[in-house]
mmCIF file of C-alpha atoms in Angstrom:
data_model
loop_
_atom_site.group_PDB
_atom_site.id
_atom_site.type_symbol
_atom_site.label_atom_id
_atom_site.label_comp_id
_atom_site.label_asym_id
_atom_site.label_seq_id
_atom_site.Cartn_x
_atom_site.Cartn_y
_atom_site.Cartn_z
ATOM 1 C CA UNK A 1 0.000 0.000 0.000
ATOM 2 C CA UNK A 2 1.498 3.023 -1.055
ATOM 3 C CA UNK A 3 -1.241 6.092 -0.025
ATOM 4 C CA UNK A 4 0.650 8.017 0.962
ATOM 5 C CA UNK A 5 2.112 8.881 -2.911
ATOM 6 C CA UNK A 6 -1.157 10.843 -2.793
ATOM 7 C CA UNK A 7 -0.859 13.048 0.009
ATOM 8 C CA UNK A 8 -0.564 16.476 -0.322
ATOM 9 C CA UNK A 9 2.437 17.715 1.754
ATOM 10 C CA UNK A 10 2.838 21.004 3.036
ATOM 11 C CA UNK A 11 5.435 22.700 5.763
ATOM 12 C CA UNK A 12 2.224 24.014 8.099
ATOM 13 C CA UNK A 13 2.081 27.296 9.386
ATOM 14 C CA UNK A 14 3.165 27.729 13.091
ATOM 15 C CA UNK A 15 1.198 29.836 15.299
ATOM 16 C CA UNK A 16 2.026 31.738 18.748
ATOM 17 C CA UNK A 17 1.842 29.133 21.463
ATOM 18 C CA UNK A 18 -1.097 28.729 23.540
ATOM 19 C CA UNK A 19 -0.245 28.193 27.235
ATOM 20 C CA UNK A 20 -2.385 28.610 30.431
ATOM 21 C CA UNK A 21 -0.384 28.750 33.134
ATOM 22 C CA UNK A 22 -1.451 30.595 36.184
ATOM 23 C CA UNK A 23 -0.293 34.366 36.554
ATOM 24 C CA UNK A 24 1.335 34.001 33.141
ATOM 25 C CA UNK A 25 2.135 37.139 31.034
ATOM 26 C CA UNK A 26 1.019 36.458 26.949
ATOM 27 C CA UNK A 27 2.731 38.619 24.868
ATOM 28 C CA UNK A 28 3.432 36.299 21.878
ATOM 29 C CA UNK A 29 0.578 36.855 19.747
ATOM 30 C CA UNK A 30 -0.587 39.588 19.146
ATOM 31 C CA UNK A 31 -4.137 39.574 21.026
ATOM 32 C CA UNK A 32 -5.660 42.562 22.897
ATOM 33 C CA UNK A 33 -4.918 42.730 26.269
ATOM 34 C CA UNK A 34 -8.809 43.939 27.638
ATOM 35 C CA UNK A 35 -11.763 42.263 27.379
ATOM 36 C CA UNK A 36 -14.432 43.037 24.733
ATOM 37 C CA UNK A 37 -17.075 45.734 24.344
ATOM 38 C CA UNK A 38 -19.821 45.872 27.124
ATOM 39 C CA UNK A 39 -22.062 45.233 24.215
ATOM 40 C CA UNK A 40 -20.309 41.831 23.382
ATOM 41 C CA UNK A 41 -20.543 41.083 26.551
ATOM 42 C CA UNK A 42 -24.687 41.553 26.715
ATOM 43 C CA UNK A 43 -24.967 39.314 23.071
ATOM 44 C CA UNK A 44 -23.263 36.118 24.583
ATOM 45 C CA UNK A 45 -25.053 36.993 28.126
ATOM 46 C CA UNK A 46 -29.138 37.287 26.108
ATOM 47 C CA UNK A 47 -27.926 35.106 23.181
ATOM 48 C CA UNK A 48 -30.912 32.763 22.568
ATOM 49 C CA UNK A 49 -28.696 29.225 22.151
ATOM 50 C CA UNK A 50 -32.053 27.509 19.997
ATOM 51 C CA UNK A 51 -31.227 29.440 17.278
ATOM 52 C CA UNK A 52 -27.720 26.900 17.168
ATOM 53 C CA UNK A 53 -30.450 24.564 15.491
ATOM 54 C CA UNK A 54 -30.754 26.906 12.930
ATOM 55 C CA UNK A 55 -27.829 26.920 9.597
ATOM 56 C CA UNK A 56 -26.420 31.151 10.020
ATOM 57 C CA UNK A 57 -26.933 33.431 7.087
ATOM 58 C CA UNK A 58 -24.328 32.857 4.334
ATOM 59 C CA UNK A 59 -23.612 36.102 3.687
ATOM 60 C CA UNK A 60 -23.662 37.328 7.411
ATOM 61 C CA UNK A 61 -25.690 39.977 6.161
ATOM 62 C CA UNK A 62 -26.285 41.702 9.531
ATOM 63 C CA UNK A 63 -22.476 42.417 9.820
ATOM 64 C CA UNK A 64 -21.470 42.737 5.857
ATOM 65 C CA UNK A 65 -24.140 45.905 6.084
ATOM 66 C CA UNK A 66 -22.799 46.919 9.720
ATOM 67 C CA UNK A 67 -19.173 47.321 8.058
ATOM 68 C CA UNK A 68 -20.124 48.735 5.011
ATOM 69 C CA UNK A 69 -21.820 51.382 7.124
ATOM 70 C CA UNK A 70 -18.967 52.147 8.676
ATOM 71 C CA UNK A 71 -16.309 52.351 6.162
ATOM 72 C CA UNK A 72 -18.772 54.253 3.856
ATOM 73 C CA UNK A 73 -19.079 51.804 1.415
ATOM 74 C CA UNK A 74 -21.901 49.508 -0.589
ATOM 75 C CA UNK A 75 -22.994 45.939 1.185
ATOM 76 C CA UNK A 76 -21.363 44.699 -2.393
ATOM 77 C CA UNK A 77 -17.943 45.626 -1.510
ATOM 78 C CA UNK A 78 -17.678 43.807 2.053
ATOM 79 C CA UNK A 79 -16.903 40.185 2.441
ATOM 80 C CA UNK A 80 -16.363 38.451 5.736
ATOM 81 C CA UNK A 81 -14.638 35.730 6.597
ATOM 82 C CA UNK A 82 -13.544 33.427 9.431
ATOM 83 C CA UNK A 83 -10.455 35.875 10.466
ATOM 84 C CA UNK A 84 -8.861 37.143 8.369
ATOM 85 C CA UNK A 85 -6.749 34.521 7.687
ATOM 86 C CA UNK A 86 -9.665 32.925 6.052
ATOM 87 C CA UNK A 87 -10.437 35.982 4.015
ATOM 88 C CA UNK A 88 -6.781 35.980 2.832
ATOM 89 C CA UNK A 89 -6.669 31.835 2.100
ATOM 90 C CA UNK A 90 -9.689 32.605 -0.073
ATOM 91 C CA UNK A 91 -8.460 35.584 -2.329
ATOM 92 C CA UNK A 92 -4.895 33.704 -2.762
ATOM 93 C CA UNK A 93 -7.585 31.256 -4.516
ATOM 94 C CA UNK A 94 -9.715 33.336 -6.175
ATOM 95 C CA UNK A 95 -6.980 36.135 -7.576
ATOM 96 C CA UNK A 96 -3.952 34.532 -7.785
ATOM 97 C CA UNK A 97 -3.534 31.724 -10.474
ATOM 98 C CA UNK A 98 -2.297 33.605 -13.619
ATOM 99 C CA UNK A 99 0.902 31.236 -13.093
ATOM 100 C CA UNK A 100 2.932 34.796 -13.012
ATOM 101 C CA UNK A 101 4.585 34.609 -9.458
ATOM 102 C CA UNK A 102 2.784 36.777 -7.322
ATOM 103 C CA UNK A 103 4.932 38.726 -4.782
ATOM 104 C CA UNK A 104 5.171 39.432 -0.743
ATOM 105 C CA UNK A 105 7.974 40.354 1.355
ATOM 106 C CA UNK A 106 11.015 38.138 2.143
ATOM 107 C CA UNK A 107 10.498 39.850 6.003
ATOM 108 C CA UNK A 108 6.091 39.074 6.311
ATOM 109 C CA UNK A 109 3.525 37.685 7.721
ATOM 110 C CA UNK A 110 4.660 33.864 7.210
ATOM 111 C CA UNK A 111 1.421 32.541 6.147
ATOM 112 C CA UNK A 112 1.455 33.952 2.499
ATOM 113 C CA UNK A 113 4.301 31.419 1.877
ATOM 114 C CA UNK A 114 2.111 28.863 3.176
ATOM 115 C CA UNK A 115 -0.938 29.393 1.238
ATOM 116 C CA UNK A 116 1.087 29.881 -1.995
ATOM 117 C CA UNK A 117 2.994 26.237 -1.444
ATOM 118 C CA UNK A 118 -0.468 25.106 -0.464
ATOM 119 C CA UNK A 119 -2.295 26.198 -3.608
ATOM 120 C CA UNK A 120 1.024 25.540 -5.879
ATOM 121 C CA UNK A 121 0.907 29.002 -6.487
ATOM 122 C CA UNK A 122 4.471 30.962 -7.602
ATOM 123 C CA UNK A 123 6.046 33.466 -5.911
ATOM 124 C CA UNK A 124 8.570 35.329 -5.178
ATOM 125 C CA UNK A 125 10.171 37.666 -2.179
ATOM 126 C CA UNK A 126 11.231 41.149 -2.759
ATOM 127 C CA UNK A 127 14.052 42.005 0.313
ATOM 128 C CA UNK A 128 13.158 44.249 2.573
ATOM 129 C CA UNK A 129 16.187 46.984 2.584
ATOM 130 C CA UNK A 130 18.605 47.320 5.515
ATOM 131 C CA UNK A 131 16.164 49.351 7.468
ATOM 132 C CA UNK A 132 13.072 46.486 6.844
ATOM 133 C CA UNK A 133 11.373 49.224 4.532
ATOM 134 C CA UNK A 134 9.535 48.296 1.508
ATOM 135 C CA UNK A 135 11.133 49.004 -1.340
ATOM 136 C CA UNK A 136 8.137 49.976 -3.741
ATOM 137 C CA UNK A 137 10.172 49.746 -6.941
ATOM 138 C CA UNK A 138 10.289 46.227 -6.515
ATOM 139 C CA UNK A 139 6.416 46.046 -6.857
ATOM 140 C CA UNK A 140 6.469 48.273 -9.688
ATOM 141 C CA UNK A 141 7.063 45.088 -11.889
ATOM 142 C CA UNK A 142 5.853 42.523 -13.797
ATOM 143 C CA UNK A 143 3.553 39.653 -11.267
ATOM 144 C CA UNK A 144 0.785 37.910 -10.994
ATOM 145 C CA UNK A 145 -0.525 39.614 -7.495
ATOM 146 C CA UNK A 146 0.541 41.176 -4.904
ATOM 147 C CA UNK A 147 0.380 41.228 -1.471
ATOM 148 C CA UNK A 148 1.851 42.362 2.336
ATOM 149 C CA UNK A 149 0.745 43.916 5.550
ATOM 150 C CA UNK A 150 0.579 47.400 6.190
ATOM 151 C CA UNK A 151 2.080 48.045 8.851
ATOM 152 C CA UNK A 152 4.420 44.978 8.412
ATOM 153 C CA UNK A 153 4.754 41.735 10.341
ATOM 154 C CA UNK A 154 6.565 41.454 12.331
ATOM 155 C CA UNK A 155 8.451 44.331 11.941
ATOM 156 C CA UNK A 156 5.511 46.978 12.931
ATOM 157 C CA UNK A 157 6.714 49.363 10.281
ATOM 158 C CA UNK A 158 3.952 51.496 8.306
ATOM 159 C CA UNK A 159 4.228 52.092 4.953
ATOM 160 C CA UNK A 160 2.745 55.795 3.996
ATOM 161 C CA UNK A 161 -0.533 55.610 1.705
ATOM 162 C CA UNK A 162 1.242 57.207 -0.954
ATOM 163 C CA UNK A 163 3.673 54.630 -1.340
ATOM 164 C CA UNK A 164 0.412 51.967 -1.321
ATOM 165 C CA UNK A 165 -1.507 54.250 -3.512
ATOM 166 C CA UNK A 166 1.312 53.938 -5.980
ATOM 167 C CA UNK A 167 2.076 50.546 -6.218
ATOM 168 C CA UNK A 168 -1.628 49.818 -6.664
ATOM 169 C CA UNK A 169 -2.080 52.719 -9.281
ATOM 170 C CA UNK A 170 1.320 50.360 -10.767
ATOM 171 C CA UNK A 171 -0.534 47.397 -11.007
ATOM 172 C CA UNK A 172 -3.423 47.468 -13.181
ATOM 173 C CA UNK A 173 -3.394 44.243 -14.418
ATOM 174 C CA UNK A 174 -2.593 42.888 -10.781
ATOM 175 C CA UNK A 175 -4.753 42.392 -7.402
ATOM 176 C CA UNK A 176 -3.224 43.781 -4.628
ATOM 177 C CA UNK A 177 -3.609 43.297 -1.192
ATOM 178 C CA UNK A 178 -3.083 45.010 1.484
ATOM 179 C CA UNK A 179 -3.055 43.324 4.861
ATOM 180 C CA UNK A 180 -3.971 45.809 7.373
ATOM 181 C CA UNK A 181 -4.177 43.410 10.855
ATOM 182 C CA UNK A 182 -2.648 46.142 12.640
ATOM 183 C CA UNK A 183 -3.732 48.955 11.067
ATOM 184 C CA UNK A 184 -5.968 50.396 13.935
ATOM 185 C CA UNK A 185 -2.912 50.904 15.660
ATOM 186 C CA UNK A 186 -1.164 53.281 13.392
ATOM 187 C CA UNK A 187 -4.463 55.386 11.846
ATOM 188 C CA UNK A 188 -3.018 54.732 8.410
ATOM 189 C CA UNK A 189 -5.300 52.514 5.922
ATOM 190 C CA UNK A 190 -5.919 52.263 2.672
ATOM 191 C CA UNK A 191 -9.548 51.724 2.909
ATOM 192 C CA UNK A 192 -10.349 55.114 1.341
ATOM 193 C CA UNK A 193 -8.885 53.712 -1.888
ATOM 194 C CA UNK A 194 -11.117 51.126 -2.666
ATOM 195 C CA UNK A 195 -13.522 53.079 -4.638
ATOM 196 C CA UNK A 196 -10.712 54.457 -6.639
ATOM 197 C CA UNK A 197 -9.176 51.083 -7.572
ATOM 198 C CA UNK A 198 -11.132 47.729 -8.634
ATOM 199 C CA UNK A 199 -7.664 46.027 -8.110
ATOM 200 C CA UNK A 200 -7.429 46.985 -4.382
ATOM 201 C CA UNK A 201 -8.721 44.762 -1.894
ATOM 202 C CA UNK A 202 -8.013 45.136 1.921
ATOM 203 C CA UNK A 203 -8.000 43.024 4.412
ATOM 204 C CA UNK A 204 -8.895 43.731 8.095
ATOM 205 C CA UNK A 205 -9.386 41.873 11.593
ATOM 206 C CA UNK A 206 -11.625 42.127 14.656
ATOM 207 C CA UNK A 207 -9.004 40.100 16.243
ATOM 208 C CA UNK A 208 -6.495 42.935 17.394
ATOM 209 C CA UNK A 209 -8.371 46.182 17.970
ATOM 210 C CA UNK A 210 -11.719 44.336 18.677
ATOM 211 C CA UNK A 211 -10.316 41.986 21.601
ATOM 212 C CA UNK A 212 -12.300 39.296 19.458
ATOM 213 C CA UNK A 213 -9.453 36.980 18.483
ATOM 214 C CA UNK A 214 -11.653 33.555 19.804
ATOM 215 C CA UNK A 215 -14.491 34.520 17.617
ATOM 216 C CA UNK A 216 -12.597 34.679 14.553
ATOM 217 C CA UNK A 217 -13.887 37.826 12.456
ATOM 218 C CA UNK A 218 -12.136 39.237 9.196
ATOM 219 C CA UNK A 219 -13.411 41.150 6.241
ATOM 220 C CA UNK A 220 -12.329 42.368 3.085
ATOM 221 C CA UNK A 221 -13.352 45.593 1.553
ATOM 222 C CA UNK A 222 -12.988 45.745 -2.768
ATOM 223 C CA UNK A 223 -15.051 46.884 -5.841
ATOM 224 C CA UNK A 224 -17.738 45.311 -5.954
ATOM 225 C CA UNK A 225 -16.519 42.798 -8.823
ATOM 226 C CA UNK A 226 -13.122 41.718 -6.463
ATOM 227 C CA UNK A 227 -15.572 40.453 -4.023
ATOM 228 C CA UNK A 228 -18.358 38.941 -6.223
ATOM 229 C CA UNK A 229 -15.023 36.822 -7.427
ATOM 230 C CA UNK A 230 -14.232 36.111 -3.753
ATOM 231 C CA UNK A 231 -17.943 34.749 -2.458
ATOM 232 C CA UNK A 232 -17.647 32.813 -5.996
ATOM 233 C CA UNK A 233 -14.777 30.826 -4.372
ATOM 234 C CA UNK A 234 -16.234 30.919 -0.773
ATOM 235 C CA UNK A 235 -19.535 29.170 -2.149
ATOM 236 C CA UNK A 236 -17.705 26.797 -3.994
ATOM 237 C CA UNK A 237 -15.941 25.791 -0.564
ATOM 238 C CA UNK A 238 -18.081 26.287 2.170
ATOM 239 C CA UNK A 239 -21.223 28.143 2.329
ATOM 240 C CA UNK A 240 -21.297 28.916 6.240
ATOM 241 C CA UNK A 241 -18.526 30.202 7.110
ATOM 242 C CA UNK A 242 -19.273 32.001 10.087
ATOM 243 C CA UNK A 243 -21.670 31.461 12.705
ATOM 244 C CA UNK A 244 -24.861 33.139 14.489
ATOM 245 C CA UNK A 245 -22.932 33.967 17.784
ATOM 246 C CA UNK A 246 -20.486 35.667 16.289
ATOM 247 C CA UNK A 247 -22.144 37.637 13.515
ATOM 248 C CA UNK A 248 -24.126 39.143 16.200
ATOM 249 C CA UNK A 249 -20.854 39.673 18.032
ATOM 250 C CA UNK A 250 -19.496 41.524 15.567
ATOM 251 C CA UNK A 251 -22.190 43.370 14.691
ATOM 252 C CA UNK A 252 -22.308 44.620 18.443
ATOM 253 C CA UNK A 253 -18.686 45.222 18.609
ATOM 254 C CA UNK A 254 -18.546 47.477 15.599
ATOM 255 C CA UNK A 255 -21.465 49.258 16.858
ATOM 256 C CA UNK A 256 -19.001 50.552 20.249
ATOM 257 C CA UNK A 257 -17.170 53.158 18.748
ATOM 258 C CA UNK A 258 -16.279 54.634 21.862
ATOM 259 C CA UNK A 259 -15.205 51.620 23.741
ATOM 260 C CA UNK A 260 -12.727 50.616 20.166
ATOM 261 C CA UNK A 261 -11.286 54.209 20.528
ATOM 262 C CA UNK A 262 -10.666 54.317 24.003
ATOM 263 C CA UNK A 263 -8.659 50.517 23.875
ATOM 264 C CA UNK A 264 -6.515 51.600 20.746
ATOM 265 C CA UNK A 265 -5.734 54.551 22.645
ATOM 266 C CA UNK A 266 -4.726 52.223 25.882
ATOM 267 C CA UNK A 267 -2.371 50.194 23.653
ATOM 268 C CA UNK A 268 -0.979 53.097 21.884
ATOM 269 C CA UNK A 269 -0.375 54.742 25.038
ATOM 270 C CA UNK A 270 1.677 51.829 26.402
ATOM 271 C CA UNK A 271 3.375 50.812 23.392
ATOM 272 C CA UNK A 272 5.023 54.340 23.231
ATOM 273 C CA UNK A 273 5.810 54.005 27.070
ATOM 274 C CA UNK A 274 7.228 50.489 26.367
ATOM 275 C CA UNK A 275 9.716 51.992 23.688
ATOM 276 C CA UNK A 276 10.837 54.584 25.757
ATOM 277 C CA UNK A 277 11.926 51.763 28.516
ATOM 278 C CA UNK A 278 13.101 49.149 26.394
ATOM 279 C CA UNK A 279 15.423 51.468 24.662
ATOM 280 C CA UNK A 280 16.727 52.479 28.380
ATOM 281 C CA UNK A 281 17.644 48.988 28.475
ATOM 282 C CA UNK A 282 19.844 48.362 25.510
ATOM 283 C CA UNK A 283 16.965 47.088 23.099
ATOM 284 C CA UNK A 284 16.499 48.766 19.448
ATOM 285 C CA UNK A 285 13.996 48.446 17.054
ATOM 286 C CA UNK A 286 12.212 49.510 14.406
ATOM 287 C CA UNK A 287 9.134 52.827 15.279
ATOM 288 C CA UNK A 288 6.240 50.077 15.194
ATOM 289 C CA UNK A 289 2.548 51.460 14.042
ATOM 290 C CA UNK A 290 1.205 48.508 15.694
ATOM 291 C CA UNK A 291 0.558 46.493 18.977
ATOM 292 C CA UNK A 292 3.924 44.665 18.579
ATOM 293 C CA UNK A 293 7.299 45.820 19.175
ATOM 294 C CA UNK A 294 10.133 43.997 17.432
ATOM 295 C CA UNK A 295 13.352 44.575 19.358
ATOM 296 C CA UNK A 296 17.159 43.183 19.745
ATOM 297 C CA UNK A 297 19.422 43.963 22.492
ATOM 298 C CA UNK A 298 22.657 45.410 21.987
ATOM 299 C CA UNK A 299 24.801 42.268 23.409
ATOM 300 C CA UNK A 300 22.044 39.464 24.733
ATOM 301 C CA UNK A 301 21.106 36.898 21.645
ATOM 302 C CA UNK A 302 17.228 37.266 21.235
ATOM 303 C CA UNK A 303 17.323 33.368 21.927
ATOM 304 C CA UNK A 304 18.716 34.059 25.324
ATOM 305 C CA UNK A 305 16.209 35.915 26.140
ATOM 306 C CA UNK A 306 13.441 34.440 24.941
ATOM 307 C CA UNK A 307 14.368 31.356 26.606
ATOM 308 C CA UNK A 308 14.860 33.322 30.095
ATOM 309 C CA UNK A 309 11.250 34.987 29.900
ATOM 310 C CA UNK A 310 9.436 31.722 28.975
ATOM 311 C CA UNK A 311 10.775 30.030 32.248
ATOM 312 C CA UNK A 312 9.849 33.306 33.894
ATOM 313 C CA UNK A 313 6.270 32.965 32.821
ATOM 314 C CA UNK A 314 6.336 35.786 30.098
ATOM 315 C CA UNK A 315 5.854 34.570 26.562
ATOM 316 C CA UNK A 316 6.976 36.599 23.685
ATOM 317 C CA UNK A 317 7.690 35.335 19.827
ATOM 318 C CA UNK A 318 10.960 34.359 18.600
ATOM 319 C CA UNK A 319 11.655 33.646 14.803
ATOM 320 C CA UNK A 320 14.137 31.654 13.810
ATOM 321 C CA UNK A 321 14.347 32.841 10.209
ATOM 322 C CA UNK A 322 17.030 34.587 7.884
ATOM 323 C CA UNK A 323 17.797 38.320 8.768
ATOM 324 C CA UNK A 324 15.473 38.249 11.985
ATOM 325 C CA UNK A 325 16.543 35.676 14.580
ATOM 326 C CA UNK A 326 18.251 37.777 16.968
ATOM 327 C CA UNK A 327 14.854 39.844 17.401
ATOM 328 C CA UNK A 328 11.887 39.373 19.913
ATOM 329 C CA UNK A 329 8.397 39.964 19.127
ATOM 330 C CA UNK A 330 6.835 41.277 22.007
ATOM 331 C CA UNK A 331 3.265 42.009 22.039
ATOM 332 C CA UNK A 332 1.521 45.867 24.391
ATOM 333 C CA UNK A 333 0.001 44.236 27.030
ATOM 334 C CA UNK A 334 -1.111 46.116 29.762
ATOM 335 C CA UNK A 335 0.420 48.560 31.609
ATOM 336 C CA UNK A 336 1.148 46.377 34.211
ATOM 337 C CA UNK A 337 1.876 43.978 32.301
ATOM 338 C CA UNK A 338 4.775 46.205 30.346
ATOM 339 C CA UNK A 339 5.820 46.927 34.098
ATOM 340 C CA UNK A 340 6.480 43.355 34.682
ATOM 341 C CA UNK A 341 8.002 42.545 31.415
ATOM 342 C CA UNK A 342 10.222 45.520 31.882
ATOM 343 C CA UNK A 343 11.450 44.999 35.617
ATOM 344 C CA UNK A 344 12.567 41.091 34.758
ATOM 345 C CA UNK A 345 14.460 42.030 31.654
ATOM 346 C CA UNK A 346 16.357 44.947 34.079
ATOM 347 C CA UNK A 347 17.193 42.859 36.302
ATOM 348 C CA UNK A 348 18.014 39.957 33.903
ATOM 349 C CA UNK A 349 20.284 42.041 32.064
ATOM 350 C CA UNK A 350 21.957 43.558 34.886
ATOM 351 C CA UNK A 351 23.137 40.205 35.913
ATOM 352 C CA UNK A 352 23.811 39.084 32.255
#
C-alpha cells in the first residue's frame, strides 16, 4: 500500500503558542490585552442558544451591512470571513492563479508562503532593505498579485498611503492586497482607496483592535466585482462560514465606537511608554505602528532571552528565520503587564 504517494504535503504554518499557566504574562501573539465591548458582553449573556439549530446566514448579512456602514461603502464591496486569515486563504484562490509569481515580502507575515505552497501558487520575495522598509520599486514590476501587511509583520513598520496608492495605481493588471491586521494601531489605511481602484482589496481583523481573536472575524473591503469573485470561491468551498454567535458579536462590537477608541488609545499609550523603557535597556527596534514591538538587544542573543522569559512565565515570539533571529516579538500588554516585562528584563540584564 502506497497512499501516501497521494498526500498532499505542506510545511504548516506555526502559530504563537497557547499556554495557560497561572499568573502568566502572553505577549506572543498579538491579542488585545482587555476584554471586549460591554455590548459583546450583553450578546453572549441574552444570546438565545435555539437558534444553534438553525444553519447562520451565508452572507452574514447583519455584519457585511454593519461594516459597510462604517467604512462608507456599498454591502457589495464587504466580504467576511472566518479571520482574516480565512479571508486571505480565499483571495490567494480566487486572484492569484495567472501562473505569473505573485509577490510578498522576504520579512512578512509567514502565512502567504504557506498558502502559496499550499495552492502551488508561484512566488517570489522582494528584500526588505537594511532598514526592513519596503522598497516599492520592486512592486512596480511585472507579477501575478501582490500582497503584504501594512504596517508589516513582524516588523511593525507602516508604509505611507502614498507609497500603497502607488504601487496599486502600478498594477493594473494585478490584485493587490493590502493586509492591514494592525492597522488600527497606526491610523493609516488604505480603505479610502477602494472606490478608486477595482484592483485593491483590503484586508482587516476584529481580532487585534476588537479583543475578538476567539471569535474569529475578518473582512475584506474591494469593488464590488473583487468580491463577487471572492464569495464565488467561498460558495464553492463552504457556504457557512461564520456562525450566528459571532455575527451578532461583531455586529455589536462594531457598533461601540467609543469603547474601540478608548482601547486603541490604551495600547498606543503603552506601546510608546514600552519603547521609551526598552530602549533604556539596551533594546532597538524599528518605530512600530502597531501592537507589537520587534526589538534586539545590543549584546544578549534574542534566543537568550526568549528562553529566560518563557521560564519566567512571560511569553513573547521568537523567529528563527534569515535576517530576523536575533529579534523578539513582544506584544503591548497592559500597563502592568509592560511593568512586569520591563522589571525582569532589568534585572536579567543587569546580571547578564
Amino acid at each position: 500500500m502506497n497512499w501516501e504517494a497521494n498526500v498532499r504535503k505542506v510545511v504548516p504554518y506555526t502559530p504563537g503558542e497557547q499556554p495557560f499557566l497561572r499568573d502568566m504574562i502572553k505577549l506572543n501573539t498579538n491579542e488585545c490585552p482587555y476584554p471586549p465591548s460591554e455590548r459583546v458582553q450583553r450578546v453572549l449573556r441574552e444570546f438565545d442558544a435555539s437558534d444553534l439549530r438553525l444553519y447562520p446566514d451565508p452572507g452574514a448579512l447583519g455584519l457585511t451591512e454593519a461594516l459597510a456602514a462604517h467604512f462608507g461603502l456599498k454591502r457589495e464591496q464587504v466580504f467576511v470571513g472566518v479571520g482574516s486569515d480565512e479571508v486571505l486563504a480565499l483571495s490567494f484562490l480566487a486572484f492569484f492563479s495567472g501562473g505569473k509569481p505573485v509577490l510578498f515580502p522576504d520579512i512578512t507575515y509567514s502565512f502567504y508562503e504557506v498558502w502559496a505552497q499550499l495552492y502551488g501558487i508561484p512566488y517570489r520575495c522582494p528584500a526588505l532593505d537594511e532598514g526592513f522598509r519596503l522598497k516599492k520599486e520592486d512592486y512596480l514590476t511585472e507579477n501575478g498579485g501582490i500582497v503584504f501587511p501594512n504596517p508589516n509583520a513582524p516588523t511593525g513598520l507602516v508604509e505611507s498611503l502614498e507609497t500603497v496608492e502607488e504601487i496599486v495605481a502600478g498594477n493594473p493588471d494585478s490584485v493587490v492586497i493590502v493586509d492591514e491586521a494592525y492597522a488600527d494601531f497606526c491610523g493609516i489605511s488604505a480603505m479610502g482607496l477602494v472606490d478608486r481602484y477595482e484592483n485593491l482589496l483590503v484586508v482587516q481583523t476584529f481580532s487585534k483592535s476588537r479583543a475578538l481573536a476567539g471569535l474569529r472575524i475578518g473582512f475584506a473591503a474591494g469593488s464590488p466585482k473583487l468580491i463577487r469573485y471572492l464569495n464565488d470561491v467561498k460558495f464553492s468551498f463552504n457556504s457557512y462560514t461564520m456562525n450566528r454567535l459571532t455575527i451578532a458579536c461583531g455586529k455589536a462590537c462594531l457598533e461601540d465606537e467609543d469603547w474601540f477608541l478608548k482601547t486603541v488609545g490604551k495600547i498606543v499609550s503603552t506601546r510608546e511608554r514600552m519603547k521609551a523603557e526598552l530602549k533604556s535597556l539596551g533594546f532597538s527596534f524599528p518605530d512600530s505602528g502597531a501592537n507589537f514591538l520587534f526589538v534586539r538587544h545590543e549584546s544578549v542573543p534574542a534566543r537568550q532571552l526568549f528562553s529566560a522569559l518563557r521560564e519566567a512565565g512571560i511569553f513573547v515570539r521568537h523567529f528563527d528565520r534569515p535576517r530576523i533571529d536575533d529579534y523578539l516579538r513582544i506584544s503591548v500588554g497592559t500597563d502592568e503587564e509592560a511593568d512586569r516585562l520591563t522589571a525582569f528584563l532589568n534585572g536579567y540584564l543587569k546580571k547578564s
